[in-house]
mmCIF file of C-alpha atoms and ligand atoms in Angstrom:
data_model
loop_
_atom_site.group_PDB
_atom_site.id
_atom_site.type_symbol
_atom_site.label_atom_id
_atom_site.label_comp_id
_atom_site.label_asym_id
_atom_site.label_seq_id
_atom_site.Cartn_x
_atom_site.Cartn_y
_atom_site.Cartn_z
ATOM 1 C CA MET A 1 0.000 0.000 0.000
ATOM 2 C CA LYS A 2 1.260 3.466 -0.819
ATOM 3 C CA ILE A 3 0.090 6.933 0.097
ATOM 4 C CA ILE A 4 0.195 9.468 -2.709
ATOM 5 C CA CYS A 5 -0.409 13.119 -1.902
ATOM 6 C CA ILE A 6 -1.256 15.961 -4.253
ATOM 7 C CA GLY A 7 0.188 19.399 -3.553
ATOM 8 C CA ARG A 8 -1.054 22.785 -4.772
ATOM 9 C CA ASN A 9 -4.544 21.718 -5.823
ATOM 10 C CA TYR A 10 -6.632 24.639 -4.472
ATOM 11 C CA ARG A 11 -6.097 28.206 -5.698
ATOM 12 C CA GLU A 12 -6.637 29.905 -2.322
ATOM 13 C CA HIS A 13 -4.081 27.611 -0.663
ATOM 14 C CA ILE A 14 -1.565 28.243 -3.451
ATOM 15 C CA LYS A 15 -1.993 31.974 -2.784
ATOM 16 C CA GLU A 16 -1.499 31.654 0.979
ATOM 17 C CA LEU A 17 1.819 29.822 0.440
ATOM 18 C CA HIS A 18 2.810 32.149 -2.454
ATOM 19 C CA HIS A 19 3.138 29.398 -5.064
ATOM 20 C CA GLU A 20 2.304 29.284 -8.770
ATOM 21 C CA VAL A 21 -0.658 27.316 -10.140
ATOM 22 C CA PRO A 22 0.896 24.112 -11.560
ATOM 23 C CA ALA A 23 0.319 22.973 -15.145
ATOM 24 C CA THR A 24 0.130 19.314 -14.109
ATOM 25 C CA PRO A 25 -0.617 17.732 -10.704
ATOM 26 C CA VAL A 26 2.250 17.922 -8.203
ATOM 27 C CA PHE A 27 2.506 14.732 -6.216
ATOM 28 C CA PHE A 28 4.683 13.102 -3.568
ATOM 29 C CA LEU A 29 4.583 9.969 -1.411
ATOM 30 C CA LYS A 30 4.336 9.266 2.286
ATOM 31 C CA PRO A 31 5.450 5.867 3.626
ATOM 32 C CA ASP A 32 2.895 3.514 5.218
ATOM 33 C CA THR A 33 4.484 4.285 8.609
ATOM 34 C CA SER A 34 3.008 7.784 8.389
ATOM 35 C CA LEU A 35 -0.548 6.434 8.772
ATOM 36 C CA LEU A 36 -2.293 7.315 12.043
ATOM 37 C CA ILE A 37 -5.597 5.475 12.332
ATOM 38 C CA ARG A 38 -8.437 4.832 14.804
ATOM 39 C CA ASN A 39 -8.446 8.465 15.960
ATOM 40 C CA ARG A 40 -5.233 7.964 17.862
ATOM 41 C CA PRO A 41 -3.516 11.067 19.282
ATOM 42 C CA PHE A 42 -0.635 12.732 17.488
ATOM 43 C CA PHE A 43 2.500 13.392 19.518
ATOM 44 C CA LEU A 44 4.405 16.493 18.439
ATOM 45 C CA PRO A 45 7.837 15.381 17.203
ATOM 46 C CA ASP A 46 11.036 16.906 18.579
ATOM 47 C CA PHE A 47 12.474 17.762 15.149
ATOM 48 C CA SER A 48 9.987 20.484 14.211
ATOM 49 C CA LYS A 49 8.677 23.658 15.833
ATOM 50 C CA GLU A 50 5.949 24.168 13.235
ATOM 51 C CA ILE A 51 3.659 21.238 12.456
ATOM 52 C CA HIS A 52 0.768 22.368 10.240
ATOM 53 C CA TYR A 53 -2.567 20.623 9.687
ATOM 54 C CA GLU A 54 -3.812 20.244 6.084
ATOM 55 C CA VAL A 55 -7.222 18.593 5.792
ATOM 56 C CA GLU A 56 -7.757 16.677 2.547
ATOM 57 C CA LEU A 57 -10.267 14.471 0.766
ATOM 58 C CA VAL A 58 -8.794 10.986 0.386
ATOM 59 C CA MET A 59 -9.584 8.475 -2.368
ATOM 60 C CA LYS A 60 -9.143 4.764 -1.734
ATOM 61 C CA ILE A 61 -8.102 2.884 -4.871
ATOM 62 C CA GLY A 62 -10.294 -0.159 -5.555
ATOM 63 C CA LYS A 63 -8.402 -1.999 -8.297
ATOM 64 C CA VAL A 64 -5.039 -2.197 -10.015
ATOM 65 C CA GLY A 65 -4.460 0.217 -12.875
ATOM 66 C CA LYS A 66 -1.762 1.643 -15.111
ATOM 67 C CA ASN A 67 -2.082 4.325 -17.815
ATOM 68 C CA ILE A 68 -5.717 4.877 -16.858
ATOM 69 C CA GLN A 69 -7.691 7.027 -19.278
ATOM 70 C CA LYS A 70 -9.538 9.902 -17.643
ATOM 71 C CA LYS A 71 -12.916 8.599 -18.812
ATOM 72 C CA PHE A 72 -12.354 5.333 -16.910
ATOM 73 C CA ALA A 73 -10.670 6.877 -13.837
ATOM 74 C CA HIS A 74 -13.886 6.952 -11.785
ATOM 75 C CA THR A 75 -14.010 3.132 -11.845
ATOM 76 C CA TYR A 76 -10.710 2.948 -9.913
ATOM 77 C CA TYR A 77 -11.951 4.421 -6.628
ATOM 78 C CA ASP A 78 -15.015 3.465 -4.628
ATOM 79 C CA GLU A 79 -14.570 5.171 -1.285
ATOM 80 C CA ILE A 80 -13.867 8.687 -0.069
ATOM 81 C CA GLY A 81 -12.573 9.697 3.335
ATOM 82 C CA ILE A 82 -10.888 12.499 5.230
ATOM 83 C CA GLY A 83 -7.223 12.674 6.139
ATOM 84 C CA ILE A 84 -4.748 15.188 7.459
ATOM 85 C CA ASP A 85 -1.463 15.798 5.685
ATOM 86 C CA PHE A 86 0.627 16.895 8.670
ATOM 87 C CA THR A 87 3.523 18.986 7.437
ATOM 88 C CA ALA A 88 6.647 20.123 9.271
ATOM 89 C CA ARG A 89 6.443 23.557 7.645
ATOM 90 C CA ASP A 90 9.794 24.701 9.034
ATOM 91 C CA LEU A 91 11.576 21.669 7.543
ATOM 92 C CA GLN A 92 9.616 21.992 4.308
ATOM 93 C CA ASN A 93 10.650 25.636 3.933
ATOM 94 C CA ILE A 94 14.318 24.672 4.361
ATOM 95 C CA SER A 95 13.932 21.865 1.786
ATOM 96 C CA LYS A 96 12.260 24.231 -0.678
ATOM 97 C CA GLN A 97 14.920 26.903 -0.255
ATOM 98 C CA GLN A 98 17.582 24.291 -0.950
ATOM 99 C CA GLY A 99 15.636 22.736 -3.839
ATOM 100 C CA LEU A 100 15.581 19.397 -2.006
ATOM 101 C CA PRO A 101 12.768 16.813 -1.665
ATOM 102 C CA TRP A 102 10.065 17.300 0.990
ATOM 103 C CA LEU A 103 10.129 13.798 2.443
ATOM 104 C CA ILE A 104 11.226 14.611 5.997
ATOM 105 C CA ALA A 105 8.649 17.404 6.142
ATOM 106 C CA LYS A 106 5.770 15.154 5.015
ATOM 107 C CA GLY A 107 6.698 11.523 5.540
ATOM 108 C CA PHE A 108 7.550 11.284 9.215
ATOM 109 C CA ASP A 109 5.788 8.789 11.497
ATOM 110 C CA ASN A 110 2.070 9.528 12.042
ATOM 111 C CA ALA A 111 2.048 12.412 9.531
ATOM 112 C CA ALA A 112 -1.081 11.021 7.866
ATOM 113 C CA PRO A 113 -4.066 10.730 10.225
ATOM 114 C CA LEU A 114 -6.827 8.921 8.355
ATOM 115 C CA GLY A 115 -10.493 8.683 9.280
ATOM 116 C CA LYS A 116 -13.455 6.616 8.153
ATOM 117 C CA PHE A 117 -14.407 6.110 4.508
ATOM 118 C CA ILE A 118 -17.811 6.083 2.891
ATOM 119 C CA PRO A 119 -18.803 4.560 -0.456
ATOM 120 C CA LYS A 120 -18.860 7.363 -3.036
ATOM 121 C CA GLU A 121 -22.413 6.384 -4.065
ATOM 122 C CA GLN A 122 -23.570 7.648 -0.666
ATOM 123 C CA LEU A 123 -22.436 11.200 -1.495
ATOM 124 C CA LYS A 124 -25.148 13.653 -2.587
ATOM 125 C CA ASP A 125 -23.045 14.998 -5.461
ATOM 126 C CA GLN A 126 -19.734 13.355 -6.360
ATOM 127 C CA GLN A 127 -18.612 16.502 -8.199
ATOM 128 C CA ASP A 128 -19.249 18.759 -5.198
ATOM 129 C CA ILE A 129 -18.087 17.013 -2.034
ATOM 130 C CA HIS A 130 -18.026 19.388 0.930
ATOM 131 C CA PHE A 131 -15.531 18.952 3.730
ATOM 132 C CA HIS A 132 -14.131 20.952 6.618
ATOM 133 C CA LEU A 133 -11.761 20.847 9.551
ATOM 134 C CA ASN A 134 -12.486 22.111 13.042
ATOM 135 C CA LEU A 135 -9.708 23.152 15.413
ATOM 136 C CA ASN A 136 -10.941 23.204 19.011
ATOM 137 C CA GLY A 137 -14.502 23.525 17.727
ATOM 138 C CA THR A 138 -13.874 26.369 15.266
ATOM 139 C CA THR A 139 -13.884 25.728 11.506
ATOM 140 C CA VAL A 140 -10.445 26.597 10.101
ATOM 141 C CA GLN A 141 -10.583 24.964 6.659
ATOM 142 C CA LYS A 142 -13.695 24.466 4.508
ATOM 143 C CA SER A 143 -14.038 23.695 0.822
ATOM 144 C CA SER A 144 -15.490 21.411 -1.823
ATOM 145 C CA SER A 145 -14.025 19.037 -4.361
ATOM 146 C CA LYS A 146 -15.361 21.328 -7.079
ATOM 147 C CA GLU A 147 -12.717 23.887 -6.032
ATOM 148 C CA MET A 148 -9.895 21.495 -6.922
ATOM 149 C CA ILE A 149 -7.671 22.481 -9.853
ATOM 150 C CA PHE A 150 -7.200 18.810 -10.786
ATOM 151 C CA SER A 151 -10.224 16.541 -10.285
ATOM 152 C CA PHE A 152 -10.111 13.032 -8.849
ATOM 153 C CA ASP A 153 -10.197 11.706 -12.419
ATOM 154 C CA ASP A 154 -7.386 14.027 -13.584
ATOM 155 C CA ILE A 155 -5.262 12.900 -10.637
ATOM 156 C CA ILE A 156 -5.788 9.154 -11.185
ATOM 157 C CA SER A 157 -5.120 9.421 -14.894
ATOM 158 C CA TYR A 158 -1.973 11.513 -14.421
ATOM 159 C CA ILE A 159 -0.398 9.523 -11.580
ATOM 160 C CA SER A 160 -1.089 6.156 -13.230
ATOM 161 C CA HIS A 161 0.943 7.246 -16.229
ATOM 162 C CA PHE A 162 4.039 7.063 -13.987
ATOM 163 C CA ILE A 163 3.104 4.770 -11.096
ATOM 164 C CA THR A 164 0.860 1.678 -11.086
ATOM 165 C CA LEU A 165 -2.055 2.137 -8.721
ATOM 166 C CA LYS A 166 -2.901 -0.855 -6.558
ATOM 167 C CA THR A 167 -5.910 -1.879 -4.505
ATOM 168 C CA GLY A 168 -5.837 -0.116 -1.148
ATOM 169 C CA ASP A 169 -3.578 2.725 -2.225
ATOM 170 C CA LEU A 170 -4.593 6.080 -0.777
ATOM 171 C CA ILE A 171 -4.544 9.387 -2.599
ATOM 172 C CA PHE A 172 -4.657 12.592 -0.533
ATOM 173 C CA THR A 173 -6.044 15.127 -2.984
ATOM 174 C CA GLY A 174 -4.654 18.426 -1.685
ATOM 175 C CA THR A 175 -5.657 20.967 0.923
ATOM 176 C CA PRO A 176 -7.713 24.153 0.688
ATOM 177 C CA SER A 177 -6.667 27.424 2.340
ATOM 178 C CA GLY A 178 -6.585 27.931 6.092
ATOM 179 C CA VAL A 179 -3.647 25.701 7.027
ATOM 180 C CA GLY A 180 -1.977 26.494 10.316
ATOM 181 C CA PRO A 181 0.088 25.237 13.252
ATOM 182 C CA VAL A 182 -0.963 22.865 16.028
ATOM 183 C CA LYS A 183 0.061 22.856 19.681
ATOM 184 C CA VAL A 184 -0.278 20.451 22.590
ATOM 185 C CA GLY A 185 -3.902 20.072 23.640
ATOM 186 C CA ASP A 186 -5.428 21.008 20.271
ATOM 187 C CA LYS A 187 -8.308 18.894 19.001
ATOM 188 C CA LEU A 188 -8.778 18.453 15.250
ATOM 189 C CA GLU A 189 -12.009 17.096 13.770
ATOM 190 C CA GLY A 190 -12.503 16.382 10.060
ATOM 191 C CA PHE A 191 -15.944 16.337 8.457
ATOM 192 C CA LEU A 192 -17.229 15.000 5.139
ATOM 193 C CA GLU A 193 -20.475 16.828 4.348
ATOM 194 C CA ASP A 194 -21.781 17.054 7.932
ATOM 195 C CA GLU A 195 -20.494 13.732 9.184
ATOM 196 C CA LYS A 196 -17.518 13.612 11.525
ATOM 197 C CA MET A 197 -15.021 11.216 9.942
ATOM 198 C CA LEU A 198 -11.829 11.861 11.881
ATOM 199 C CA LYS A 199 -10.580 13.247 15.137
ATOM 200 C CA CYS A 200 -7.058 13.750 16.332
ATOM 201 C CA GLU A 201 -5.813 15.215 19.585
ATOM 202 C CA ILE A 202 -2.374 16.803 19.726
ATOM 203 C CA ARG A 203 -0.171 15.745 22.643
HETATM 204 MG MG1 MG B 301 -1.239 18.556 1.537
#
């Protein structure tokens, strides 16, 4: 199982981090050891002073595929969930300045809290999936899949040109604006439509 994450997929988030809108999806991997499941707490690591939350819609891949055409991409995922792409922003900024890969900023242990999934057929509108993140009860990130620059189908088609997708792979589809730091005692809750799918306490 692999975890593929899309970066820079919402215009407002690109603006807040002062990036350019990409011409093709930007993606990177997290190792399976970054998964944090069953609403377990997240312990702040000692190597960063600036861990940011990034709430994201997550696709679960349902069958093996390579070079998937966009028109067939929707048949490769059946379930949608909510995840958090924890990012050591201080380490990421150093990596970016040096033109180096982001792995230590994104792929550390427990950097990918993952909540429940629901079958996509249960969604009211698969082209307009609303989601949000609450921090200590206040909504800090809120968007819809229709705000994505690259759709689920674009992402599957593009990635599968380079990397074979396998059953159970997870694709984090990018974060909207409103990212920010966490501190000890914070409580994060991720919602898909109005259903709470994920919680994570910071310790
Ligand atoms: Mg992200």
